[in-house]
PDB file with SEQRES, HELIX, SHEET and CRYST1 records, atoms N, CA, C and O in Angstrom:
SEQRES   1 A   69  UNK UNK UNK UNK UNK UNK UNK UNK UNK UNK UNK UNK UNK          
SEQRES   2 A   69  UNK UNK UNK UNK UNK UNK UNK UNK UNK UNK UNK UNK UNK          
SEQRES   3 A   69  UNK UNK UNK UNK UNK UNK UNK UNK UNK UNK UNK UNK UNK          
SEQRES   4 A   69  UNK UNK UNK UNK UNK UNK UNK UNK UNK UNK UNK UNK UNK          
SEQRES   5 A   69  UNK UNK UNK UNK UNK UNK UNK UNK UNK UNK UNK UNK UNK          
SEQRES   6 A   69  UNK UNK UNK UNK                                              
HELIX    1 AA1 UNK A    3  UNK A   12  1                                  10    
HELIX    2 AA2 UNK A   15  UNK A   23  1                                   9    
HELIX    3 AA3 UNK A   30  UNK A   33  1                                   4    
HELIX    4 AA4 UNK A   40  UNK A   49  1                                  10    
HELIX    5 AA5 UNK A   58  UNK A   64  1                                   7    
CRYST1    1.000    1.000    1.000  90.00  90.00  90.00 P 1           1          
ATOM      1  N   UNK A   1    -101.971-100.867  -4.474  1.00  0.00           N  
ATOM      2  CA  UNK A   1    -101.631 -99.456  -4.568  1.00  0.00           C  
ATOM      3  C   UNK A   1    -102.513 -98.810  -5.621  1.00  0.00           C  
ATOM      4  O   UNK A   1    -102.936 -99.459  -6.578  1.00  0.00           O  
ATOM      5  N   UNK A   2    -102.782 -97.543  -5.437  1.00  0.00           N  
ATOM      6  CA  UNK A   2    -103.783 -96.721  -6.301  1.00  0.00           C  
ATOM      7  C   UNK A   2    -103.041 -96.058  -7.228  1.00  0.00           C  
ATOM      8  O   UNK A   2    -103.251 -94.892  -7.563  1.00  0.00           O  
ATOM      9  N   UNK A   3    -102.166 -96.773  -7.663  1.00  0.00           N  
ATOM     10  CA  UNK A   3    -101.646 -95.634  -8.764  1.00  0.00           C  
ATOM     11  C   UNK A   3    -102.026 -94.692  -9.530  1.00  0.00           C  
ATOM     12  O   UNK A   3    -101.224 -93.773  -9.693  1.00  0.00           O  
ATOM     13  N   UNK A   4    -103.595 -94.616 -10.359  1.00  0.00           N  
ATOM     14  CA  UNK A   4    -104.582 -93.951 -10.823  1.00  0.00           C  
ATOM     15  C   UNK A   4    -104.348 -93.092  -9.601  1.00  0.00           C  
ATOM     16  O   UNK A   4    -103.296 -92.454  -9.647  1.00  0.00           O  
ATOM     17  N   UNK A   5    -105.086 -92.931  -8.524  1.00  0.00           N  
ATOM     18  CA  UNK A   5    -105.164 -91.616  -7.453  1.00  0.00           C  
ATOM     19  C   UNK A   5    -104.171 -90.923  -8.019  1.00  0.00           C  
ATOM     20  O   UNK A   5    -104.259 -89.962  -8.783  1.00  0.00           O  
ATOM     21  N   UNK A   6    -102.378 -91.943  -7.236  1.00  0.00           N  
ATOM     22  CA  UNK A   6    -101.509 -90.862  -7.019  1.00  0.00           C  
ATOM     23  C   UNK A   6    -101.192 -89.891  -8.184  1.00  0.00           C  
ATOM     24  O   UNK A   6    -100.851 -88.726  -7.984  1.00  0.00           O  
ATOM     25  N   UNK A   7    -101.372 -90.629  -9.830  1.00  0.00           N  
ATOM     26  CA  UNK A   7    -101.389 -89.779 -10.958  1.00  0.00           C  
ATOM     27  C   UNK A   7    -102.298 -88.661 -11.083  1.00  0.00           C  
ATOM     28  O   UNK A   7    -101.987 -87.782 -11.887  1.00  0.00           O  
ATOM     29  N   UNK A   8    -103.635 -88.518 -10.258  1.00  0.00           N  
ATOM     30  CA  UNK A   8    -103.922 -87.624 -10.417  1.00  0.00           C  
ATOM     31  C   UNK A   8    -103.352 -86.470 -10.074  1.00  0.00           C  
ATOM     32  O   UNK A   8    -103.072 -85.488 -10.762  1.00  0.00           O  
ATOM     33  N   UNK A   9    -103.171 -86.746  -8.638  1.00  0.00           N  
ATOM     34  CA  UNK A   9    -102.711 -85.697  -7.811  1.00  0.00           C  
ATOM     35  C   UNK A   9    -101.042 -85.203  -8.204  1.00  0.00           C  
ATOM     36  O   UNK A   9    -100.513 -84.122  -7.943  1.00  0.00           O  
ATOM     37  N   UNK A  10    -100.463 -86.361  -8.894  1.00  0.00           N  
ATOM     38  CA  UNK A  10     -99.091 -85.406  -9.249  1.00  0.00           C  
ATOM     39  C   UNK A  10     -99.589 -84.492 -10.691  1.00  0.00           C  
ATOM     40  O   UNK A  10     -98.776 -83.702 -11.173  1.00  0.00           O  
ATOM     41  N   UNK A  11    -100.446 -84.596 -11.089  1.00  0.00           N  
ATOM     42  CA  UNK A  11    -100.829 -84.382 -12.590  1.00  0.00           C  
ATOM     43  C   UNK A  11    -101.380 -82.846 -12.047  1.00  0.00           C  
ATOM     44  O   UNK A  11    -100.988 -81.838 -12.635  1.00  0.00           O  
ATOM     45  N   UNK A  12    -102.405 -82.740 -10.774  1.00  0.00           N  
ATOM     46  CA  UNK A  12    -102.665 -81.457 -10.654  1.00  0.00           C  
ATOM     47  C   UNK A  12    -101.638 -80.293 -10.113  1.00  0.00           C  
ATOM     48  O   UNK A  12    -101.830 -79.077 -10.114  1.00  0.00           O  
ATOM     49  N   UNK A  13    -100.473 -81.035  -9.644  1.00  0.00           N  
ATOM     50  CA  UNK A  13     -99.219 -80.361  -8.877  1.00  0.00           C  
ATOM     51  C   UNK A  13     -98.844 -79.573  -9.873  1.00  0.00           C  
ATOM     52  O   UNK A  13     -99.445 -79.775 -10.928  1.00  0.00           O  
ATOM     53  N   UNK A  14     -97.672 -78.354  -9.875  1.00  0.00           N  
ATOM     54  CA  UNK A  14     -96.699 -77.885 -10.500  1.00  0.00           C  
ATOM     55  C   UNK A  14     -95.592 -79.162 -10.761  1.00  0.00           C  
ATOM     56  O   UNK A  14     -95.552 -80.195 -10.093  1.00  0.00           O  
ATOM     57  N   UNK A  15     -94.791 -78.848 -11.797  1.00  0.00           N  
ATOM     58  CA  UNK A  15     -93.947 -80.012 -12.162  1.00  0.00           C  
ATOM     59  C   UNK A  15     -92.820 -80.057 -11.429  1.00  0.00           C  
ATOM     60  O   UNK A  15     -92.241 -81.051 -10.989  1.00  0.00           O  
ATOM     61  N   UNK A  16     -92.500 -78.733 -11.308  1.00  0.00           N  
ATOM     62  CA  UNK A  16     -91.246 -79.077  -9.690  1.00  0.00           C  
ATOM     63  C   UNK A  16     -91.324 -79.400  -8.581  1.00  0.00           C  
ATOM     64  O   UNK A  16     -90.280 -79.414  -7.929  1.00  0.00           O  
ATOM     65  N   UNK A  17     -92.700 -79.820  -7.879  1.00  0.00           N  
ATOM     66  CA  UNK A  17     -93.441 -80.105  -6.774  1.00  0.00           C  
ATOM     67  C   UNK A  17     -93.221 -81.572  -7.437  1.00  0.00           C  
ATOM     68  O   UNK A  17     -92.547 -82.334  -6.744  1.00  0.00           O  
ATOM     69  N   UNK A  18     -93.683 -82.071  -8.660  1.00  0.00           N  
ATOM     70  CA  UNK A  18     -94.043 -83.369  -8.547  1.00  0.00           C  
ATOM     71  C   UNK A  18     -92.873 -84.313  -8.684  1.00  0.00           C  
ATOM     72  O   UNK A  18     -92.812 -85.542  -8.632  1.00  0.00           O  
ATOM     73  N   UNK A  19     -92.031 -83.446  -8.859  1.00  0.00           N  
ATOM     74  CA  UNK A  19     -90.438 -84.060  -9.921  1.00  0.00           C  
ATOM     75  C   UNK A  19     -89.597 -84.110  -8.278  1.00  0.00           C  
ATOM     76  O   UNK A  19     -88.612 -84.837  -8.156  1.00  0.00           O  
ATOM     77  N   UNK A  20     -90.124 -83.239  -7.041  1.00  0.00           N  
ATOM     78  CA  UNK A  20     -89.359 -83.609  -5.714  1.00  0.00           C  
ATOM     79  C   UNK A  20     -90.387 -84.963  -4.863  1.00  0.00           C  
ATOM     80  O   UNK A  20     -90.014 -85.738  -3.982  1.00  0.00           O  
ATOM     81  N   UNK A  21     -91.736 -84.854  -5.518  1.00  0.00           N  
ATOM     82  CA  UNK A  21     -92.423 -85.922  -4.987  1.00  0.00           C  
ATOM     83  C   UNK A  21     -92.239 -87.390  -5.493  1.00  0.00           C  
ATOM     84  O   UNK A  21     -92.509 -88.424  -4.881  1.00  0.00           O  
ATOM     85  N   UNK A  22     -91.792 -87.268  -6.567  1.00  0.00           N  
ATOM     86  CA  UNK A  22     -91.443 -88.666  -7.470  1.00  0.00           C  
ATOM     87  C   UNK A  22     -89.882 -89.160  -7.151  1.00  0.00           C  
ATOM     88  O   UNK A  22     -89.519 -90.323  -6.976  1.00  0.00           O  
ATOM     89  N   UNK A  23     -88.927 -87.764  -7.118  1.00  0.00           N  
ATOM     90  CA  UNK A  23     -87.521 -87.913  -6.846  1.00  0.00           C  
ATOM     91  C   UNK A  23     -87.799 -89.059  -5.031  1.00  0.00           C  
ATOM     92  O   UNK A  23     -87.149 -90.092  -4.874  1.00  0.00           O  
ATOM     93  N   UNK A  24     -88.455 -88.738  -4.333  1.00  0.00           N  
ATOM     94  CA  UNK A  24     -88.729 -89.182  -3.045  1.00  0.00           C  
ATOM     95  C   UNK A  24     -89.209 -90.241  -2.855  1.00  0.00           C  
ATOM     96  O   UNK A  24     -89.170 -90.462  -1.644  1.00  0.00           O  
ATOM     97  N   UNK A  25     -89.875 -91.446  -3.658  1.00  0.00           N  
ATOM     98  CA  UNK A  25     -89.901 -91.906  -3.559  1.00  0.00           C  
ATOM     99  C   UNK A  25     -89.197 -93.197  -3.884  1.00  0.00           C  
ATOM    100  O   UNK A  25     -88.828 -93.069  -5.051  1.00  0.00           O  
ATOM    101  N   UNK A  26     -88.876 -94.222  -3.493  1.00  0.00           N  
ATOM    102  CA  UNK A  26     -87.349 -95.255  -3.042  1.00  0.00           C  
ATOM    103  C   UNK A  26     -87.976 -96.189  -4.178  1.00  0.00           C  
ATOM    104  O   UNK A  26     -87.046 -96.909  -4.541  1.00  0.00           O  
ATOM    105  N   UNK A  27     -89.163 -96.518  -4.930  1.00  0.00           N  
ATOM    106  CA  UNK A  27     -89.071 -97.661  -5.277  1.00  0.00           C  
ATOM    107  C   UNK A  27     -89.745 -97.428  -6.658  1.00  0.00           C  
ATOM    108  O   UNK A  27     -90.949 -97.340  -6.902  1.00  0.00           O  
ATOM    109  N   UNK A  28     -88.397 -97.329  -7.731  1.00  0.00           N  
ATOM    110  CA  UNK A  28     -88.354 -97.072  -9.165  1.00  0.00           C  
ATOM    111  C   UNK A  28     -90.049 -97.319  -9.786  1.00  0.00           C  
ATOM    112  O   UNK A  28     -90.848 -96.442 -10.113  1.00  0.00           O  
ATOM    113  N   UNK A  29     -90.204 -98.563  -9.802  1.00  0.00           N  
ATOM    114  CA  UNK A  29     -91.710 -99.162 -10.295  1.00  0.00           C  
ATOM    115  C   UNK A  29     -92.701 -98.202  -9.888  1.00  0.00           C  
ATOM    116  O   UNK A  29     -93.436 -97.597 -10.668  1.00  0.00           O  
ATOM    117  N   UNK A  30     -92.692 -98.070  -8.481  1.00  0.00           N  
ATOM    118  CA  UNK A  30     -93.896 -96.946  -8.539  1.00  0.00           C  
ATOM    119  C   UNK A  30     -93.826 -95.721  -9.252  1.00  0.00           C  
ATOM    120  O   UNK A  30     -94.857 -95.341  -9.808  1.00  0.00           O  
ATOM    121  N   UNK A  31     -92.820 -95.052  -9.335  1.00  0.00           N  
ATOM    122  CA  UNK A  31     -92.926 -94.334  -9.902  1.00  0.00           C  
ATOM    123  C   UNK A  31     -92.979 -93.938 -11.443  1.00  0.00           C  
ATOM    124  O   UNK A  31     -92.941 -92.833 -11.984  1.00  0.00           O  
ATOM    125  N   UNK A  32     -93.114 -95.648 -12.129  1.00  0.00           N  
ATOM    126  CA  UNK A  32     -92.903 -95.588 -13.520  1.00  0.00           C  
ATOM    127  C   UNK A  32     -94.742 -96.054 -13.341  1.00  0.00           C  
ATOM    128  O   UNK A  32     -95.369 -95.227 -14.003  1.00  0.00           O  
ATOM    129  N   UNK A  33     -95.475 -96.823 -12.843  1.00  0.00           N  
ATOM    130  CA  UNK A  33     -96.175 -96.893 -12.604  1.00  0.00           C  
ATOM    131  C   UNK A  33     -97.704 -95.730 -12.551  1.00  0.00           C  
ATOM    132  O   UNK A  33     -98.908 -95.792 -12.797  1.00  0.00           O  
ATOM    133  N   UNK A  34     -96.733 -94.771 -12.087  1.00  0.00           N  
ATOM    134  CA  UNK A  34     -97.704 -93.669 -11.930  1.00  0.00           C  
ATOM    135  C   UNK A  34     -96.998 -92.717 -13.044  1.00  0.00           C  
ATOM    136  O   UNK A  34     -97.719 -91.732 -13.209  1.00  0.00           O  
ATOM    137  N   UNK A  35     -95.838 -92.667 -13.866  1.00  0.00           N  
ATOM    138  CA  UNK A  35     -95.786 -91.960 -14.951  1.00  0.00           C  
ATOM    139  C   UNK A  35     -96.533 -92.377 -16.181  1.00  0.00           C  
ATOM    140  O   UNK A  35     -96.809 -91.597 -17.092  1.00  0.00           O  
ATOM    141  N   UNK A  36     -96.899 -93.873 -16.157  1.00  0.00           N  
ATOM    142  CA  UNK A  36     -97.274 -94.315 -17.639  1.00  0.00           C  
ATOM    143  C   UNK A  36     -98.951 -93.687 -17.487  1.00  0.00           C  
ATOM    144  O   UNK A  36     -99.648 -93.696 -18.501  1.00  0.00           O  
ATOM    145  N   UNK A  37     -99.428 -93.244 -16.396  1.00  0.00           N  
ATOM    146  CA  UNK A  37    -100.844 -92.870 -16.504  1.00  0.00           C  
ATOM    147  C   UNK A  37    -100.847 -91.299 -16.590  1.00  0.00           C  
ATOM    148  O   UNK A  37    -101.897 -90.678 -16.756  1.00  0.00           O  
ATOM    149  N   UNK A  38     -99.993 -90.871 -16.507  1.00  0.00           N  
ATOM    150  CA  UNK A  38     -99.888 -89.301 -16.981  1.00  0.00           C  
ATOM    151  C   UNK A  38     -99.974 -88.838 -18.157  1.00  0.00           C  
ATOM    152  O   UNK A  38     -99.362 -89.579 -18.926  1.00  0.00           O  
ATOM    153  N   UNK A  39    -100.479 -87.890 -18.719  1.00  0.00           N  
ATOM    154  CA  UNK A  39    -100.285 -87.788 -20.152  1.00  0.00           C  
ATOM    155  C   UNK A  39     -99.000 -87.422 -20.808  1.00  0.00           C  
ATOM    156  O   UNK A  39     -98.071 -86.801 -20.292  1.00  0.00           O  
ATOM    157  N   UNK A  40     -99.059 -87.776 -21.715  1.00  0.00           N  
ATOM    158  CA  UNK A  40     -97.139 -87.857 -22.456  1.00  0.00           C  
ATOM    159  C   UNK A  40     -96.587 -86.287 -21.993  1.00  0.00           C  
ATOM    160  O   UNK A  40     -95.517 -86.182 -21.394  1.00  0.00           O  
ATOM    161  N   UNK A  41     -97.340 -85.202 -22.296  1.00  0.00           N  
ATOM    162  CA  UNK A  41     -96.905 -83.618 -21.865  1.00  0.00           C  
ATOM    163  C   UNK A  41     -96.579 -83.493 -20.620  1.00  0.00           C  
ATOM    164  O   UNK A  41     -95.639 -82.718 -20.443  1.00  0.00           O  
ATOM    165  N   UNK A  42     -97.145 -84.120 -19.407  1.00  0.00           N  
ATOM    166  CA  UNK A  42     -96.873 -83.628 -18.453  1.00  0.00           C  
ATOM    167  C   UNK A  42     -95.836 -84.625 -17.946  1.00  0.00           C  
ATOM    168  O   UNK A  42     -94.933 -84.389 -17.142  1.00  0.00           O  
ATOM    169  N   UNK A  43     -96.171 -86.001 -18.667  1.00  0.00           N  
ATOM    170  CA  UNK A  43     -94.774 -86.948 -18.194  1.00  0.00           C  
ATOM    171  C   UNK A  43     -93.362 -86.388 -18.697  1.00  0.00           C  
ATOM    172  O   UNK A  43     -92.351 -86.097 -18.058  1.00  0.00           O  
ATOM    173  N   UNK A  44     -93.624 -86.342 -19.963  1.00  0.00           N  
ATOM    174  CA  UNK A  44     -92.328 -85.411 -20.440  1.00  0.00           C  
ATOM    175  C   UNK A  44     -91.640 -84.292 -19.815  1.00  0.00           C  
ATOM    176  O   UNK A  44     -90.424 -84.134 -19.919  1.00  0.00           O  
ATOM    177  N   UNK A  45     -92.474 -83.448 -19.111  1.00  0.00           N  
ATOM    178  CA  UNK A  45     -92.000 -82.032 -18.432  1.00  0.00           C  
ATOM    179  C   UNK A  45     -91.504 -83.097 -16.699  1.00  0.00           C  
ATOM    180  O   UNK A  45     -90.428 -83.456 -16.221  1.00  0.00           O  
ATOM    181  N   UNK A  46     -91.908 -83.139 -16.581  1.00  0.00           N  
ATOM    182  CA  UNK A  46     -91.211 -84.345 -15.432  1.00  0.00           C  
ATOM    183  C   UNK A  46     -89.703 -84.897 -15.794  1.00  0.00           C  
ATOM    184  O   UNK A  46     -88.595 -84.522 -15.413  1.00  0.00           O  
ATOM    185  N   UNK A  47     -90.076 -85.826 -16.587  1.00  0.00           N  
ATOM    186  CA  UNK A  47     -88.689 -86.881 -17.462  1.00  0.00           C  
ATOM    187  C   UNK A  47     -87.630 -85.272 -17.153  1.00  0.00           C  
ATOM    188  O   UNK A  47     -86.817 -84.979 -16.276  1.00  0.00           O  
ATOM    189  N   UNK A  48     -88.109 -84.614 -18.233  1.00  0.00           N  
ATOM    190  CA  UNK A  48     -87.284 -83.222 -18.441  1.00  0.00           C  
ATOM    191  C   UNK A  48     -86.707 -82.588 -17.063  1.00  0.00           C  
ATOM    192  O   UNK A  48     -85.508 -82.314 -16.999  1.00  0.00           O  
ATOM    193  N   UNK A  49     -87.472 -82.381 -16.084  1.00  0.00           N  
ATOM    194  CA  UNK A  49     -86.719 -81.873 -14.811  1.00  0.00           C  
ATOM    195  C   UNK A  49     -85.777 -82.460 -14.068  1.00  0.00           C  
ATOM    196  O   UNK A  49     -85.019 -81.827 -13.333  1.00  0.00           O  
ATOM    197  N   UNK A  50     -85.758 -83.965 -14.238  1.00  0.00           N  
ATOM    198  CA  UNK A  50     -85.379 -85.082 -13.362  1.00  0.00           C  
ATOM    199  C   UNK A  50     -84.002 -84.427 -13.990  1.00  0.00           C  
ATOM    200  O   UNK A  50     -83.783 -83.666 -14.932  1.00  0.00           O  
ATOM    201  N   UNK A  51     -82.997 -85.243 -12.789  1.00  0.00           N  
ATOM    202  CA  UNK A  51     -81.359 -85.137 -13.562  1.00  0.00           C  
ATOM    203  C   UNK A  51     -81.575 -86.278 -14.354  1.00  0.00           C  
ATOM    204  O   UNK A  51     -82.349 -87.218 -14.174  1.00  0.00           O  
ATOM    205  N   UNK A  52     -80.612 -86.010 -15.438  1.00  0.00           N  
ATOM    206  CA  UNK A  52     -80.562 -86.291 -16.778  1.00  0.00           C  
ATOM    207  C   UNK A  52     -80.291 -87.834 -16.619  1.00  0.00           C  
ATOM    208  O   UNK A  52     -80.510 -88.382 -17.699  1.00  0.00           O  
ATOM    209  N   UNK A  53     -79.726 -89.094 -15.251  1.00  0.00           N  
ATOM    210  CA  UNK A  53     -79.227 -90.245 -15.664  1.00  0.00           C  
ATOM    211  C   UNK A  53     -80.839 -90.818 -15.203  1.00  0.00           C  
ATOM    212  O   UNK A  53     -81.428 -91.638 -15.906  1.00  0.00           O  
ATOM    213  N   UNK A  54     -81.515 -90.186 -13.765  1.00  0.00           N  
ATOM    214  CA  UNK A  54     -82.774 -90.069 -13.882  1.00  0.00           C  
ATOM    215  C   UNK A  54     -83.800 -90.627 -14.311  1.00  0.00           C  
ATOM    216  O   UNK A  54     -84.509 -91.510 -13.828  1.00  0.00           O  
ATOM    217  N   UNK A  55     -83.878 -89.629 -15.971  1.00  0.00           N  
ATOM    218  CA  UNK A  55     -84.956 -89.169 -16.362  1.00  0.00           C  
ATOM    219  C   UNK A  55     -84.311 -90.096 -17.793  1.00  0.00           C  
ATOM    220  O   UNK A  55     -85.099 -90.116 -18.738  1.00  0.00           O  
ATOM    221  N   UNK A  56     -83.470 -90.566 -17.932  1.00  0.00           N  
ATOM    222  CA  UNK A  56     -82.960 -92.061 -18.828  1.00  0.00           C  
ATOM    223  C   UNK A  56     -82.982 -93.240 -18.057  1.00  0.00           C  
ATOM    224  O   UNK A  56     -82.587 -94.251 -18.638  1.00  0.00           O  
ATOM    225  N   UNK A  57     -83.235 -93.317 -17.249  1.00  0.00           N  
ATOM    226  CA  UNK A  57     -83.893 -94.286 -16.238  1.00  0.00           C  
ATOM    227  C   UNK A  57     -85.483 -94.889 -16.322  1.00  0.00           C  
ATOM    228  O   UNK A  57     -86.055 -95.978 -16.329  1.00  0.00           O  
ATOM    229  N   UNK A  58     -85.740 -93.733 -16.369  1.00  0.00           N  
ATOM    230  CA  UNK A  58     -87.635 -93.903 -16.294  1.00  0.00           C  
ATOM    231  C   UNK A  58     -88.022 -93.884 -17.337  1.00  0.00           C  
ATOM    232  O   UNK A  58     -89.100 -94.419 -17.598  1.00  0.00           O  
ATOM    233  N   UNK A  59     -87.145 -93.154 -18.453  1.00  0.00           N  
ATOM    234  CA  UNK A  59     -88.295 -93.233 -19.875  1.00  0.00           C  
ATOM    235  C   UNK A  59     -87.508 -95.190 -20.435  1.00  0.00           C  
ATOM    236  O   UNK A  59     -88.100 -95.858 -21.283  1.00  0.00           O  
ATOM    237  N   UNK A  60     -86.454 -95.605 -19.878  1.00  0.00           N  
ATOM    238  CA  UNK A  60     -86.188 -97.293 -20.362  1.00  0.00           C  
ATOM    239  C   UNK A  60     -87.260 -97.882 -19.654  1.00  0.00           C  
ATOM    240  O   UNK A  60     -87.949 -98.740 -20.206  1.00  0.00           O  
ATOM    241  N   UNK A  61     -87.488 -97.506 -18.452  1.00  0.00           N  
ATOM    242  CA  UNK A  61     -88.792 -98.267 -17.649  1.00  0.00           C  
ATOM    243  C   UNK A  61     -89.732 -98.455 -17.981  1.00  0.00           C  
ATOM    244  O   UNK A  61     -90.393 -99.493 -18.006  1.00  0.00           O  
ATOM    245  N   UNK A  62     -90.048 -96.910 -18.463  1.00  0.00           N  
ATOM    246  CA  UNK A  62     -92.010 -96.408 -18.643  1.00  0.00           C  
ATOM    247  C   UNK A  62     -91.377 -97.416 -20.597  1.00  0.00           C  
ATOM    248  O   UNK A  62     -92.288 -97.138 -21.377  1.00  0.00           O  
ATOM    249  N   UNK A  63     -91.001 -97.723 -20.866  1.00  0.00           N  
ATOM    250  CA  UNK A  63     -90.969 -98.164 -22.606  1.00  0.00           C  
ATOM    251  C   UNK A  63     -91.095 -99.449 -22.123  1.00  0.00           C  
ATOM    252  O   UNK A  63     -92.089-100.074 -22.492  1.00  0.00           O  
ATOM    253  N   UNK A  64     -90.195-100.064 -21.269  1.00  0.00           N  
ATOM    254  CA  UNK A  64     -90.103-101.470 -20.798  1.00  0.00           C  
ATOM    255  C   UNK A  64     -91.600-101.673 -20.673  1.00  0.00           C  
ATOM    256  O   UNK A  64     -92.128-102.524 -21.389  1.00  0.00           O  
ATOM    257  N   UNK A  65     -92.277-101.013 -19.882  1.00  0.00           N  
ATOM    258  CA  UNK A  65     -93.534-100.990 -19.205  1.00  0.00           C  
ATOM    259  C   UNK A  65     -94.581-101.151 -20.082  1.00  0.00           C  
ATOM    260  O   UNK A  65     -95.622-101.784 -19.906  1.00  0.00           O  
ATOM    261  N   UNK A  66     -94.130-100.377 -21.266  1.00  0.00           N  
ATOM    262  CA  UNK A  66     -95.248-100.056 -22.345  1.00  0.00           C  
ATOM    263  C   UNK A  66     -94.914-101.136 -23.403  1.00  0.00           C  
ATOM    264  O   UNK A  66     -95.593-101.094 -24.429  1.00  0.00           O  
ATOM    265  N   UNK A  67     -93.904-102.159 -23.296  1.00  0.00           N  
ATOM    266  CA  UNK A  67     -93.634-102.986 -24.005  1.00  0.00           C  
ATOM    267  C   UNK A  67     -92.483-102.604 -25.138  1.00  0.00           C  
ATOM    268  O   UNK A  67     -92.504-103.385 -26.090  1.00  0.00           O  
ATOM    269  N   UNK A  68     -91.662-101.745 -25.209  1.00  0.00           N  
ATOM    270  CA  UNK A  68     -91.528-100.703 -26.126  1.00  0.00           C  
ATOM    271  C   UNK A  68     -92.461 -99.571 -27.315  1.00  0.00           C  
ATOM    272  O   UNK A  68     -92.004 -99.038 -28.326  1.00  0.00           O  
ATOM    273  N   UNK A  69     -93.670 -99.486 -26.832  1.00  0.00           N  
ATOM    274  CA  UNK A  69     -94.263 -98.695 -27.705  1.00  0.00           C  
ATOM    275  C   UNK A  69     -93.984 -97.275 -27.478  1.00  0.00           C  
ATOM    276  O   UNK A  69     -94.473 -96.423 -28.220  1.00  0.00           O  
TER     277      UNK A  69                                                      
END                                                                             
């Protein structure tokens, strides 16, 4: 999987476009996958739109992911 690509292209989206494109997809990893290559601002405005159990979902992931850093 190209995760690099798909980060681009959610990165050039509006954040409510990308937050129904990420909500859509079924399989958690990818989508933490393609948040850790986003930059922290635009991952954050994402995290931020998601519903709130969500968007505490993905930032334990994207930390898991990052090792906790």
């Amino acid at each position: 999987k190209d995760y690099r690509k798909g980060s681009k292209i959610i990165d050039a989206m509006p954040t409510e476009q990308a937050v129904d494109i990420l909500n859509a997809l079924t399989d958690p990893a990818d989508v933490v996958e393609i948040m850790v290559l986003l930059k922290d601002k635009k991952a954050g405005e994402i995290i931020a739109a998601l519903e709130p159990a969500r968007g505490a979902e993905m930032i334990k992931m994207i930390l898991d992911r990052r090792g906790g850093a």
